[in-house]
CSV table of C-alpha atoms and ligand atoms in Angstrom, one decimal:
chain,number,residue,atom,x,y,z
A,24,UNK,CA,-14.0,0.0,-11.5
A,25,UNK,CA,-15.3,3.3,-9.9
A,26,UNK,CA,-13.1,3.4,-7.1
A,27,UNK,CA,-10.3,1.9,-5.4
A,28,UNK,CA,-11.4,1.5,-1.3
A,29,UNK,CA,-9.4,-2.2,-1.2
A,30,UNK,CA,-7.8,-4.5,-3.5
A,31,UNK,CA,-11.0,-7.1,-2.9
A,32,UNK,CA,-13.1,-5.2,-4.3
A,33,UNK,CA,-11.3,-5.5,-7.4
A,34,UNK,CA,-11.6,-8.6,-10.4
A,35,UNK,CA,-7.9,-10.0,-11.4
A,36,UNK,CA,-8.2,-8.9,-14.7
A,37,UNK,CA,-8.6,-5.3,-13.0
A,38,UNK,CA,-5.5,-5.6,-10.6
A,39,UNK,CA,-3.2,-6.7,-13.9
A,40,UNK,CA,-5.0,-4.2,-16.0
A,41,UNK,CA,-3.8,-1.2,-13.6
A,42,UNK,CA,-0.4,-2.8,-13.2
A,43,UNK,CA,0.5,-3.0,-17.4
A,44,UNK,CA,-1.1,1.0,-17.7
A,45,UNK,CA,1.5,1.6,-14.4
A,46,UNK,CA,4.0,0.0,-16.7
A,47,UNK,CA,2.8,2.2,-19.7
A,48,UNK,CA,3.1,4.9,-17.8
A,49,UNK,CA,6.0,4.9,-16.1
A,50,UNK,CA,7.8,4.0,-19.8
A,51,UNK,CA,6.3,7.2,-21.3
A,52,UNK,CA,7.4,9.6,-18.7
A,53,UNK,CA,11.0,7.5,-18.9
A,54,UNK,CA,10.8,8.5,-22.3
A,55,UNK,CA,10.1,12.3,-22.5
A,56,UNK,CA,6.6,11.9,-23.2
A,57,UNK,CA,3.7,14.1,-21.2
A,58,UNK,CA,0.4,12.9,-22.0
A,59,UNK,CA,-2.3,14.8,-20.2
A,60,UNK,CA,-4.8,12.6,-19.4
A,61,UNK,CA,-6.3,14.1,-16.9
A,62,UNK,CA,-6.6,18.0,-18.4
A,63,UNK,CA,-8.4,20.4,-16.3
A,64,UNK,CA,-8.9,17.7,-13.6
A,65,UNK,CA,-8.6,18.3,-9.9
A,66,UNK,CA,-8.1,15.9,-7.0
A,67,UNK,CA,-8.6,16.5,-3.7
A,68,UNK,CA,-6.2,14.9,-0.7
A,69,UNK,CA,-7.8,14.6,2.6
A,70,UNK,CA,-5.2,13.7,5.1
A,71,UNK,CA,-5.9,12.7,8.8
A,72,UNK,CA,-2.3,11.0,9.6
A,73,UNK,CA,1.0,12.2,8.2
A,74,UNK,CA,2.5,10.8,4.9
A,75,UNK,CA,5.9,11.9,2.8
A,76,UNK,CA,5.3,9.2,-0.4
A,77,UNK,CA,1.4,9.0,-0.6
A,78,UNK,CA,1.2,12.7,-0.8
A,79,UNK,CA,3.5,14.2,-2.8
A,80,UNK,CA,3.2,11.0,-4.7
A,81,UNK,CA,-0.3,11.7,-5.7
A,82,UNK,CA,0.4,15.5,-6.2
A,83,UNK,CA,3.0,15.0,-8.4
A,84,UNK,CA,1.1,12.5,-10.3
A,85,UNK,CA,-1.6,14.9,-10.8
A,86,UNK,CA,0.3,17.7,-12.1
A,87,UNK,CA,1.8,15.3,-14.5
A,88,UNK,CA,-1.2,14.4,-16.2
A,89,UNK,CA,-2.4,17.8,-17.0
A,90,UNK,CA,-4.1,18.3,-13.2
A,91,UNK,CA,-4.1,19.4,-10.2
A,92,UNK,CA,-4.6,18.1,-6.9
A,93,UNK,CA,-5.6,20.1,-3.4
A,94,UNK,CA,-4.4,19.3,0.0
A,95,UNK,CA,-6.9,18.8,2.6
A,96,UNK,CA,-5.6,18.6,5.9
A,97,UNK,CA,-8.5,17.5,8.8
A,98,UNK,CA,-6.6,19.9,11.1
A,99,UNK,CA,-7.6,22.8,8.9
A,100,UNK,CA,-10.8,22.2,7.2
A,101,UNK,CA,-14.3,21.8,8.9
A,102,UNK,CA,-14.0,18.0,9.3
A,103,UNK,CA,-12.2,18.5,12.0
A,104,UNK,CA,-14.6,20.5,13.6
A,105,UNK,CA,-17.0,17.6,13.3
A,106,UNK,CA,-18.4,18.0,10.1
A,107,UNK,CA,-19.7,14.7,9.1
A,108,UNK,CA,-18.2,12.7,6.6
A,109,UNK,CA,-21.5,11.9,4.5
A,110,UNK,CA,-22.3,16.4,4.4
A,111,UNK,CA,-18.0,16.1,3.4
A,112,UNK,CA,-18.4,13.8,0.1
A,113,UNK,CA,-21.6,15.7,-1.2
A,114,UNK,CA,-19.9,18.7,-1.1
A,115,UNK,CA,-16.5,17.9,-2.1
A,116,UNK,CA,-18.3,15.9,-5.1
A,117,UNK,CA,-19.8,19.5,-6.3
A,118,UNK,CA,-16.3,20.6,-6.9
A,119,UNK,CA,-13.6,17.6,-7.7
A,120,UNK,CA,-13.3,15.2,-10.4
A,121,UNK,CA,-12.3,12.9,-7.1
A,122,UNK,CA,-10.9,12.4,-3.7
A,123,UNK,CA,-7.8,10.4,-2.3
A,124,UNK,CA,-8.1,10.2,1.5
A,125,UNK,CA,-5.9,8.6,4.3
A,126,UNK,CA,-7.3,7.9,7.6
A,127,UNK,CA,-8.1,5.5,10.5
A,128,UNK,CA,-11.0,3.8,10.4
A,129,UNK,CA,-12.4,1.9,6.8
A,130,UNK,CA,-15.8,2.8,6.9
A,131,UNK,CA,-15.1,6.5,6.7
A,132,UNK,CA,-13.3,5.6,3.1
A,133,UNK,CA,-16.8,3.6,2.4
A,134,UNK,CA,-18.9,6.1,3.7
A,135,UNK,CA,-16.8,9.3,1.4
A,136,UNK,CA,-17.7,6.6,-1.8
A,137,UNK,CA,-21.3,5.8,-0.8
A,138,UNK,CA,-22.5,9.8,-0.4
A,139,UNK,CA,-20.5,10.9,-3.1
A,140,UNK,CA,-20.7,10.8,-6.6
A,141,UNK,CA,-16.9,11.2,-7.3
A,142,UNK,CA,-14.3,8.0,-7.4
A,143,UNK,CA,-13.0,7.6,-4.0
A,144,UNK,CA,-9.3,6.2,-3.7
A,145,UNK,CA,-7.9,4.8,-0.3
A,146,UNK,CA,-4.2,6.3,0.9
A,147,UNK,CA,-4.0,3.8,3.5
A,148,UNK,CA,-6.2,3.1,6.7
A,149,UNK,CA,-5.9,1.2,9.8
A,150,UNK,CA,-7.5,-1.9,7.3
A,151,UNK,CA,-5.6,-1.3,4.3
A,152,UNK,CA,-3.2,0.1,2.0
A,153,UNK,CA,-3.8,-0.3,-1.7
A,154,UNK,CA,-2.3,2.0,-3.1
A,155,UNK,CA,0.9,0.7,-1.4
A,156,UNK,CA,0.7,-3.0,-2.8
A,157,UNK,CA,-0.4,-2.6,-6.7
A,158,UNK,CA,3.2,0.2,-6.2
A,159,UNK,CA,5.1,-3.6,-4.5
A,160,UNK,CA,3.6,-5.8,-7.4
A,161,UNK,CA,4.8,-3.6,-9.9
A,162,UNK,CA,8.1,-3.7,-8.4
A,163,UNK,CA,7.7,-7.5,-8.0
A,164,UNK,CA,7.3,-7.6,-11.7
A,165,UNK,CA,10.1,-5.9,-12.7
A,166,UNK,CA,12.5,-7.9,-10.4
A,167,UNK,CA,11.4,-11.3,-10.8
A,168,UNK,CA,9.4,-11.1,-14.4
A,169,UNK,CA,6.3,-12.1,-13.1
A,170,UNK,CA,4.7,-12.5,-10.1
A,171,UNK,CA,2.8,-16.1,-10.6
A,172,UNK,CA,4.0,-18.6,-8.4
A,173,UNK,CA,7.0,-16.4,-6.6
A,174,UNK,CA,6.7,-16.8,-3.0
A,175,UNK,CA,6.0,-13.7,-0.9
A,176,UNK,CA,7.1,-13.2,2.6
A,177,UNK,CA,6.0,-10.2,5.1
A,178,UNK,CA,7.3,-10.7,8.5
A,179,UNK,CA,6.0,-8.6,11.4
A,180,UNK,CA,2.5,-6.6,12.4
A,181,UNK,CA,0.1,-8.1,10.8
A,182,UNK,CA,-1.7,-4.6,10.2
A,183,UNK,CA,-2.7,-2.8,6.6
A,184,UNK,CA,0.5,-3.4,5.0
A,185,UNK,CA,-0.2,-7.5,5.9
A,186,UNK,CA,-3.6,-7.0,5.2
A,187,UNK,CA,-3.4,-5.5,1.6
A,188,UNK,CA,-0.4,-7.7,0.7
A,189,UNK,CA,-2.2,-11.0,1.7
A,190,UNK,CA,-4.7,-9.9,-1.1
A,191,UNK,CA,-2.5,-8.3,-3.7
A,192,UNK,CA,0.0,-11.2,-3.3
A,193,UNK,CA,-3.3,-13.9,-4.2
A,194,UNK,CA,-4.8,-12.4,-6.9
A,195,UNK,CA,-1.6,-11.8,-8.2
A,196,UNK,CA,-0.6,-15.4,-8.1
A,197,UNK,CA,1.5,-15.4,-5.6
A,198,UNK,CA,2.0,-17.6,-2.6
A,199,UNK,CA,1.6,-15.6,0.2
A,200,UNK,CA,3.8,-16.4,3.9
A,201,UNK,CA,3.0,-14.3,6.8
A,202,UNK,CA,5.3,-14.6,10.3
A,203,UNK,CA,3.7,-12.5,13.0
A,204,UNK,CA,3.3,-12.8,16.8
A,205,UNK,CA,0.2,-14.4,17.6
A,206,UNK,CA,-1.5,-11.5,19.1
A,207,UNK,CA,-0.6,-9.2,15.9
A,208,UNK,CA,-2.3,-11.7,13.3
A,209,UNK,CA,-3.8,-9.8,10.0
A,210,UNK,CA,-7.5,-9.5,9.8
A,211,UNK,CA,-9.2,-12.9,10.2
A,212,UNK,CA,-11.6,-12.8,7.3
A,213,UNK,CA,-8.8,-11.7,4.8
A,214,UNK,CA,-6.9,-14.8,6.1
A,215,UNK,CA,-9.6,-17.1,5.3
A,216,UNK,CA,-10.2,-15.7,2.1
A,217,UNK,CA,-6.7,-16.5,1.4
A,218,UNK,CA,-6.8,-20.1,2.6
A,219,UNK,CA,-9.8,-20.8,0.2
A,220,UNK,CA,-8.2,-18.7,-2.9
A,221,UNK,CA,-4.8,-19.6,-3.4
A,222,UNK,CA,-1.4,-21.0,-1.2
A,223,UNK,CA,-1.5,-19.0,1.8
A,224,UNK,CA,0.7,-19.3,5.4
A,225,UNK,CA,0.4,-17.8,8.4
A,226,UNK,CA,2.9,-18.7,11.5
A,227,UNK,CA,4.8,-17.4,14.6
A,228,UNK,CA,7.9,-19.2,12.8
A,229,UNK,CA,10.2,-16.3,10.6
A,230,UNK,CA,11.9,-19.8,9.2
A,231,UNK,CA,9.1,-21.5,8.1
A,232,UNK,CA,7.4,-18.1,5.8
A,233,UNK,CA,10.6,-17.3,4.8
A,234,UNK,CA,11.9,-20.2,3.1
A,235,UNK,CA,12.5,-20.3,-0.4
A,236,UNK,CA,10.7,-17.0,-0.8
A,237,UNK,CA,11.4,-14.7,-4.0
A,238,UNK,CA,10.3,-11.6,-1.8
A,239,UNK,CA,10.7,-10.5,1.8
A,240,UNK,CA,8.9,-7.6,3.1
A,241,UNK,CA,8.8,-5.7,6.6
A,242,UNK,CA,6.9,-2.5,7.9
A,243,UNK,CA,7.1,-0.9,10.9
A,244,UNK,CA,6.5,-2.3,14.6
A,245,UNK,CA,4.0,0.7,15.6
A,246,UNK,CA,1.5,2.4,12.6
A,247,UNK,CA,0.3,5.8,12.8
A,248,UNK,CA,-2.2,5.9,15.7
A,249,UNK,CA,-0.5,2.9,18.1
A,250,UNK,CA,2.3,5.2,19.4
A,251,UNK,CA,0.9,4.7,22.6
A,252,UNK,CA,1.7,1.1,22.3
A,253,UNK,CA,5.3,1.5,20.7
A,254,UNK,CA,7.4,0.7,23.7
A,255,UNK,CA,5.6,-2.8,24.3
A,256,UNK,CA,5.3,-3.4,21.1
A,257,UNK,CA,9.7,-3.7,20.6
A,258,UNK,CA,9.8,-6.1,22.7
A,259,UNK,CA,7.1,-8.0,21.5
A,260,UNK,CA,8.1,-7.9,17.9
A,261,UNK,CA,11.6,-7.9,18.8
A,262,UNK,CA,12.5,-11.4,16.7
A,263,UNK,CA,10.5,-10.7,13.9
A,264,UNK,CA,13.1,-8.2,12.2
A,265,UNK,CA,14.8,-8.8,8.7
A,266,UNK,CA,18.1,-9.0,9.6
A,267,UNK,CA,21.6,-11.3,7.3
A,268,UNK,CA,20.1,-14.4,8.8
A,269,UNK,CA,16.3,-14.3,7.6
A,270,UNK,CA,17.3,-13.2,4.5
A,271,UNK,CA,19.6,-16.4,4.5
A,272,UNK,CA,16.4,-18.6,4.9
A,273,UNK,CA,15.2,-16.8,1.3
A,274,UNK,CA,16.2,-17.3,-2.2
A,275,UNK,CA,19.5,-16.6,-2.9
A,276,UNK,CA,18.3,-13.8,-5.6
A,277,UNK,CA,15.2,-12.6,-3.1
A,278,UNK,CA,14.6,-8.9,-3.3
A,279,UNK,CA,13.9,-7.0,0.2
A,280,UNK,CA,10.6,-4.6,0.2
A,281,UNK,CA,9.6,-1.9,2.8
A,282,UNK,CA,6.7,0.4,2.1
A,283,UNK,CA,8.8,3.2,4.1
A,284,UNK,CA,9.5,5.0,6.4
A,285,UNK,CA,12.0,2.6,7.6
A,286,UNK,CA,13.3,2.1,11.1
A,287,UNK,CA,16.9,0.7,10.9
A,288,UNK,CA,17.5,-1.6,14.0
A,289,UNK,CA,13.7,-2.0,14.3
A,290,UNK,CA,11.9,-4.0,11.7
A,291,UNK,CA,14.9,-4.1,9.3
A,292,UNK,CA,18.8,-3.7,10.0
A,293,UNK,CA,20.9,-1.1,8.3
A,294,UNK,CA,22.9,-3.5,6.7
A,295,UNK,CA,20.1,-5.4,4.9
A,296,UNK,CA,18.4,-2.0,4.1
A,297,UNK,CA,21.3,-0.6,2.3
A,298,UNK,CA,22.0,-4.0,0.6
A,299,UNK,CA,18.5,-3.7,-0.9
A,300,UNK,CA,18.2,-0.2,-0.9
A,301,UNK,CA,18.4,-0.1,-5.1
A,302,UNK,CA,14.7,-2.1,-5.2
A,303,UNK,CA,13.2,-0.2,-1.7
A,304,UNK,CA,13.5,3.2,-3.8
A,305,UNK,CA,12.4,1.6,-7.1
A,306,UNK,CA,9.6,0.8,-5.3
A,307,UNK,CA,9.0,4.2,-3.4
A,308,UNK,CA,9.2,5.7,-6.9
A,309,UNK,CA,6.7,3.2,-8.4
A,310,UNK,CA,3.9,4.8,-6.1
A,311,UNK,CA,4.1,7.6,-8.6
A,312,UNK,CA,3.3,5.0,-11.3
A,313,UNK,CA,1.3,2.8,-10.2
A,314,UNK,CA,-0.9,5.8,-8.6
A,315,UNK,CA,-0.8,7.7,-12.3
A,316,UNK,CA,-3.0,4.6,-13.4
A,317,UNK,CA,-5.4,4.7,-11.0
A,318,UNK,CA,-6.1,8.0,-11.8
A,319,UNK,CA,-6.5,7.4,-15.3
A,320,UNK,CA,-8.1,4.5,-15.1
A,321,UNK,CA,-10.8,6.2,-12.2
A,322,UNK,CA,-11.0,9.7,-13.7
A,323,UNK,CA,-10.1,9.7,-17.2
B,424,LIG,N1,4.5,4.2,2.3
B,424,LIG,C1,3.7,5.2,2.5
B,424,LIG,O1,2.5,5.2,2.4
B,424,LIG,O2,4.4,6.4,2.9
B,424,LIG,P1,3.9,7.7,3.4
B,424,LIG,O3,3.3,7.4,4.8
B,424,LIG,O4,5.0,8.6,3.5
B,424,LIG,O5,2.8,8.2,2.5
B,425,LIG,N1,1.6,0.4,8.8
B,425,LIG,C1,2.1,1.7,8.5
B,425,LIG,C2,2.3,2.0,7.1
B,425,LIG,C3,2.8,3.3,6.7
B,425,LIG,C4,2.9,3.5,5.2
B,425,LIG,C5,1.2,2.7,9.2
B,425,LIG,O1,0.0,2.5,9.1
B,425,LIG,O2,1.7,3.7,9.8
């Protein structure tokens, strides 16, 4: 594994392999222990949309395993005077031990990995998050045991959080339900991947993906870069919300997920928020984890 751009990119063995270190990890530091595996290593954060958990998730990490990490805002660097990408990665590779970036569009994560010569990791795009799900499946472990054969159910945009999760969920063993409007259906190709790799549904019907499942999971109506579309986009997305009743249709012991930030009366009520609001933080602090691995496991 030299860097983490998408979870397809990586073997089973590779997704469970960074999940048990997550758990090792997360253990240790529960347990007093700082063990600085990445001495004298610096990582750099390119940011082009706003995050809370991603970034001081990653900084934190860092500093925790003997590093550092720099924060590279577009606004403020040349990149955002134009500079290309490809002139960005062979520079940047001269001075870090490697790069986390969040952005819009995928190929600019591709194109950082292909002109560099440092491990590239993806902090979410307008394809994918990553980072996000192997944080949800190490959650998903420590709630239900395991996550062979539990049933997964994201309801709403089918946009990087579906995206990633279709993937994560498969390789993990999971059976994967999707409920989305038909005009906000996660990428095609992942979809078909899914059909042909393991139990996968996708329907308008919130009923139908959300029976039985061990896990429900919602993000929000409008990602960064469709506020334009936010106002047409609540009323088209208006049913697909996790309120009492859709979590009625689940298992009775089915945790709620939400990669956060939330918004209560949108995707999710208060109500069911709150009443799951014990796993929704586990998982918000298991970024920290879960990204403490990849870092070890890219540049240790
Ligand atoms: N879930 C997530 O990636 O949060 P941030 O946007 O705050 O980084
Ligand atoms: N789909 C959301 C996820 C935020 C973590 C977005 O892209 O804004």
């Amino acid at each position: 594994m030299r860097h983490l751009l998408k979870l397809s990119d990586l073997s089973r063995d590779e997704l469970f392999d960074l999940l048990y270190l997550a758990d090792k990890l997360k253990s240790e530091k529960k347990a007093g222990l700082k063990r600085r595996y990445l001495d004298g290593k610096t990582l750099g954060m390119i940011f082009t949309k706003s995050s809370t958990r991603t970034r001081v998730s990653f900084e934190v990490g860092m500093y925790e395993l003997g590093g550092s990490a720099i924060f590279l805002s577009s606004v403020n660097t040349q990149m955002g005077r134009g500079e290309p990408i490809e002139d960005t990665a062979r520079v940047l590779s001269r001075y870090l031990d490697g790069i986390m970036i969040r952005t819009y569009e995928q190929k600019e994560v591709e194109a950082l990995a292909k002109y560099g010569s440092i491990p590239i990791i993806n902090g979410l795009t307008d394809y994918c998050h990553p980072c996000q799900v192997l944080a949800d499946l190490m959650t998903i472990r420590e709630y239900k045991g395991t996550t062979k054969d539990k049933k997964l159910c994201y309801i709403g945009d089918g946009n990087n959080m579906a995206n990633s999760l279709i993937v994560g969920g498969i390789k993990a063993g999971m059976e994967v339900a999707i409920a989305c409007p038909k005009n906000h259906m996660p990428d095609k190709d992942t979809m078909d991947w899914a059909r042909e790799n393991g139990k996968f549904l996708c329907t308008e019907n919130i009923k139908d993906a959300a029976k039985d499942a061990d896990v429900l999971y919602t993000d929000v109506f409008a990602s960064m870069g469709q506020e334009s579309e936010a106002k047409e986009r609540m009323s088209e997305f208006q049913s697909y919300q996790i309120n009492e009743e859709v979590t009625s249709f689940a298992k009775d012991d089915a945790i709620v997920l939400h990669c956060l930030p939330a918004h209560r009366g949108e995707e999710i009520t208060a109500e069911v928020l709150e009443k799951h609001a014990d796993e929704i933080f586990e998982q918000a602090e298991n970024r920290l984890h879960a990204q403490k691995a990849v870092l070890v496991t890219l540049m240790g």
